PDB file of C-alpha atoms in Angstrom:
ATOM      1  CA  UNK V  63     208.880 134.251  -2.481  1.00  0.00           C
ATOM      2  CA  UNK V  64     210.183 131.871  -4.985  1.00  0.00           C
ATOM      3  CA  UNK V  65     211.858 128.639  -4.155  1.00  0.00           C
ATOM      4  CA  UNK V  66     214.865 127.491  -6.068  1.00  0.00           C
ATOM      5  CA  UNK V  67     216.289 124.068  -6.173  1.00  0.00           C
ATOM      6  CA  UNK V  68     219.198 122.996  -8.095  1.00  0.00           C
ATOM      7  CA  UNK V  69     219.721 119.201  -8.673  1.00  0.00           C
ATOM      8  CA  UNK V  70     222.026 116.754 -10.438  1.00  0.00           C
ATOM      9  CA  UNK V  71     220.790 113.573 -11.925  1.00  0.00           C
ATOM     10  CA  UNK V  72     223.302 110.746 -12.491  1.00  0.00           C
ATOM     11  CA  UNK V  73     222.434 107.556 -14.392  1.00  0.00           C
ATOM     12  CA  UNK V  74     224.213 104.381 -14.133  1.00  0.00           C
ATOM     13  CA  UNK V  75     223.455 100.833 -15.394  1.00  0.00           C
ATOM     14  CA  UNK V  76     222.079 100.018 -12.030  1.00  0.00           C
ATOM     15  CA  UNK V  77     220.188 102.984 -11.102  1.00  0.00           C
ATOM     16  CA  UNK V  78     219.497 106.736 -11.097  1.00  0.00           C
ATOM     17  CA  UNK V  79     220.672 109.181  -8.322  1.00  0.00           C
ATOM     18  CA  UNK V  80     219.184 112.658  -7.739  1.00  0.00           C
ATOM     19  CA  UNK V  81     221.033 115.066  -5.492  1.00  0.00           C
ATOM     20  CA  UNK V  82     220.019 118.468  -4.273  1.00  0.00           C
ATOM     21  CA  UNK V  83     222.863 121.152  -4.930  1.00  0.00           C
ATOM     22  CA  UNK V  84     221.218 124.127  -3.519  1.00  0.00           C
ATOM     23  CA  UNK V  85     218.067 125.109  -1.780  1.00  0.00           C
ATOM     24  CA  UNK V  86     217.663 128.879  -2.100  1.00  0.00           C
ATOM     25  CA  UNK V  87     214.686 130.230  -0.095  1.00  0.00           C
ATOM     26  CA  UNK V  88     213.482 126.613   0.770  1.00  0.00           C
ATOM     27  CA  UNK V  89     212.488 126.168   4.570  1.00  0.00           C
ATOM     28  CA  UNK V  90     215.097 124.155   6.369  1.00  0.00           C
ATOM     29  CA  UNK V  91     212.525 121.751   7.808  1.00  0.00           C
ATOM     30  CA  UNK V  92     210.837 121.161   4.336  1.00  0.00           C
ATOM     31  CA  UNK V  93     210.415 117.548   3.034  1.00  0.00           C
ATOM     32  CA  UNK V  94     211.637 116.869  -0.543  1.00  0.00           C
ATOM     33  CA  UNK V  95     209.423 114.249  -2.502  1.00  0.00           C
ATOM     34  CA  UNK V  96     210.583 113.133  -6.010  1.00  0.00           C
ATOM     35  CA  UNK V  97     208.833 110.954  -8.235  1.00  0.00           C
ATOM     36  CA  UNK V  98     210.314 109.087 -11.266  1.00  0.00           C
ATOM     37  CA  UNK V  99     207.757 106.999 -13.011  1.00  0.00           C
ATOM     38  CA  UNK V 100     205.853 105.154 -10.293  1.00  0.00           C
ATOM     39  CA  UNK V 101     208.587 105.180  -7.698  1.00  0.00           C
ATOM     40  CA  UNK V 102     208.558 107.982  -5.067  1.00  0.00           C
ATOM     41  CA  UNK V 103     211.269 109.028  -2.462  1.00  0.00           C
ATOM     42  CA  UNK V 104     210.692 111.463   0.376  1.00  0.00           C
ATOM     43  CA  UNK V 105     213.122 112.755   2.923  1.00  0.00           C
ATOM     44  CA  UNK V 106     213.874 115.885   4.919  1.00  0.00           C
ATOM     45  CA  UNK V 107     215.593 118.488   2.874  1.00  0.00           C
ATOM     46  CA  UNK V 108     219.438 117.662   2.647  1.00  0.00           C
ATOM     47  CA  UNK V 109     221.764 119.292   0.297  1.00  0.00           C
ATOM     48  CA  UNK V 110     224.100 116.531  -1.263  1.00  0.00           C
ATOM     49  CA  UNK V 111     222.268 113.432   0.097  1.00  0.00           C
ATOM     50  CA  UNK V 112     221.119 111.431  -3.194  1.00  0.00           C
ATOM     51  CA  UNK V 113     217.577 110.015  -3.766  1.00  0.00           C
ATOM     52  CA  UNK V 114     218.249 106.621  -5.191  1.00  0.00           C
ATOM     53  CA  UNK V 115     215.878 105.271  -7.975  1.00  0.00           C
ATOM     54  CA  UNK V 116     215.881 101.837  -9.520  1.00  0.00           C
ATOM     55  CA  UNK V 117     216.918 101.356 -13.037  1.00  0.00           C
ATOM     56  CA  UNK V 118     213.292 100.848 -14.391  1.00  0.00           C
ATOM     57  CA  UNK V 119     212.196 104.366 -12.899  1.00  0.00           C
ATOM     58  CA  UNK V 120     215.164 106.014 -14.666  1.00  0.00           C
ATOM     59  CA  UNK V 121     213.794 105.256 -18.249  1.00  0.00           C
ATOM     60  CA  UNK V 122     211.120 107.893 -17.369  1.00  0.00           C
ATOM     61  CA  UNK V 123     212.596 111.460 -18.503  1.00  0.00           C
ATOM     62  CA  UNK V 124     210.397 113.448 -16.212  1.00  0.00           C
ATOM     63  CA  UNK V 125     210.954 113.903 -12.432  1.00  0.00           C
ATOM     64  CA  UNK V 126     208.404 115.615 -10.424  1.00  0.00           C
ATOM     65  CA  UNK V 127     209.713 117.470  -7.345  1.00  0.00           C
ATOM     66  CA  UNK V 128     207.442 118.501  -4.676  1.00  0.00           C
ATOM     67  CA  UNK V 129     208.431 120.684  -1.436  1.00  0.00           C
ATOM     68  CA  UNK V 130     206.267 119.724   1.517  1.00  0.00           C
ATOM     69  CA  UNK V 131     205.952 121.292   4.814  1.00  0.00           C
ATOM     70  CA  UNK V 132     204.235 120.116   8.139  1.00  0.00           C
ATOM     71  CA  UNK V 133     201.036 122.066   8.881  1.00  0.00           C
ATOM     72  CA  UNK V 134     199.959 119.820  11.624  1.00  0.00           C
ATOM     73  CA  UNK V 135     200.402 116.587  13.348  1.00  0.00           C
ATOM     74  CA  UNK V 136     198.327 114.106  15.344  1.00  0.00           C
ATOM     75  CA  UNK V 137     197.845 110.469  16.043  1.00  0.00           C
ATOM     76  CA  UNK V 138     195.320 107.876  15.142  1.00  0.00           C
ATOM     77  CA  UNK V 139     194.371 105.360  17.758  1.00  0.00           C
TER      78      UNK V 139
END
């Protein structure tokens, strides 16, 4: 199945915000990872909650978006 994300990018003098507007067929437990330049932000999937990037990251015109899902978990002692 194809995954569809709709995002809104807002640029201001101080920073850039990226918000997901819809998440058709994306699993609810997914993790969203967005990279702008050398800055990466990761968070659980949430429509409307912005990912904030500093001004220097917003100079990049390319955003890389990854949708991640947990395959397993464990502890390192």
